[in-house]
Amino acid sequence: ELLMGRDRKPPGDPGDGAVAPPRIAGHDDQGRRYTSLLELWEEQSKRQVEFAEANREWWDDDGYGGASEEEAMIGDTGSGEDVEHSRRLLDEVLAARPALRRRYVLDAGAGVGRVTKHVLLRRFDKACMLEPCSRWLKEARRYLGHRRADRCTLVNQGLEEYAMPRGTYDLVWFQWCLQYLTDGAVVTALEGAGQALAPGGVVMVKENRSWQRGKELQFQVDTPEGPNERYDITRPDDHHRWLFHCAGLVVDHWEHWDETTTWVLRSAGRVPDVPPGARPPPARAAKPVPVAAATQREPVVRSRK
């Protein structure tokens, strides 16, 4: 399946003046039913630290496992097909935006560097890899190889913890990482990404979507006490759109591919005035774990142009 479009306020789009979240229900792997996003946010707020610690332990314990780093990152052998799709779409984005420079990209939730290695460093001069799991950042230098690693800055912090430098990145890329964050943490990370964009820059988000027949408009939550032993949420498209809106990001383009939606987002220039009860509670940042092999010094970036 491949569906795509320029954004023309499709059904479910919050719009510039929206002040109330969409009506979205969902359920978790323990049989709990949620009748609204407000109920979800209440549960996330109470258990945010617990969820973050469970996920950190899960990733430290080999993530999805498998026979390769790619399988450990995504849980199957489909990395090649995913990389091919990401390259194609990124090339289309770059071709449609001549003013978008290719100097510096942030890979948010980079893991071992799968997307950095196979997609981003093929198009950009330098990359910053932001990853909360120290184990995978320590392995990233070997996985990337010496020459690629020399073009990267490694930062061991959570996506919602990192104070992204303003006006710095030509592209911020999120893939298969927002699903492990609460909605409040997602908004915090996306708001920071919008402010971190250089002039002409964009944010790209590639995440799973709800696609099972009859459940396309619902969210599905995996909990640490469930069979997967981690926190994970699959959001429908309207759910993602509301979080983008709360973060001050505007959808320019979207595309369905396989079980994912990829979004091309630009900054609206301001965070909308959404009433406190209509947006998820702010994330409470956990204490980051230091990585001896990682540096948080931002490199000097020179453009090819």
mmCIF file with all atom_site columns, C-alpha atoms in Angstrom, residues 10 24 31 66 91 128 238 297:
data_model
loop_
_atom_site.group_PDB
_atom_site.id
_atom_site.type_symbol
_atom_site.label_atom_id
_atom_site.label_alt_id
_atom_site.label_comp_id
_atom_site.label_asym_id
_atom_site.label_entity_id
_atom_site.label_seq_id
_atom_site.pdbx_PDB_ins_code
_atom_site.Cartn_x
_atom_site.Cartn_y
_atom_site.Cartn_z
_atom_site.occupancy
_atom_site.B_iso_or_equiv
_atom_site.pdbx_formal_charge
_atom_site.auth_seq_id
_atom_site.auth_comp_id
_atom_site.auth_asym_id
_atom_site.auth_atom_id
_atom_site.pdbx_PDB_model_num
ATOM 1 C CA . PRO A 1 10  ? -8.123  16.101  5.414  1.00 0.00 ? 10  PRO A CA 1
ATOM 2 C CA . ILE A 1 24  ? -10.042 8.878   19.939 1.00 0.00 ? 24  ILE A CA 1
ATOM 3 C CA . GLY A 1 31  ? -7.766  -5.404  28.639 1.00 0.00 ? 31  GLY A CA 1
ATOM 4 C CA . GLY A 1 66  ? 17.718  -11.199 16.252 1.00 0.00 ? 66  GLY A CA 1
ATOM 5 C CA . ASP A 1 91  ? 15.110  12.485  -2.093 1.00 0.00 ? 91  ASP A CA 1
ATOM 6 C CA . CYS A 1 128 ? 23.894  14.127  15.417 1.00 0.00 ? 128 CYS A CA 1
ATOM 7 C CA . ASP A 1 238 ? -5.448  11.727  13.850 1.00 0.00 ? 238 ASP A CA 1
ATOM 8 C CA . ARG A 1 297 ? 30.123  18.787  21.776 1.00 0.00 ? 297 ARG A CA 1
#
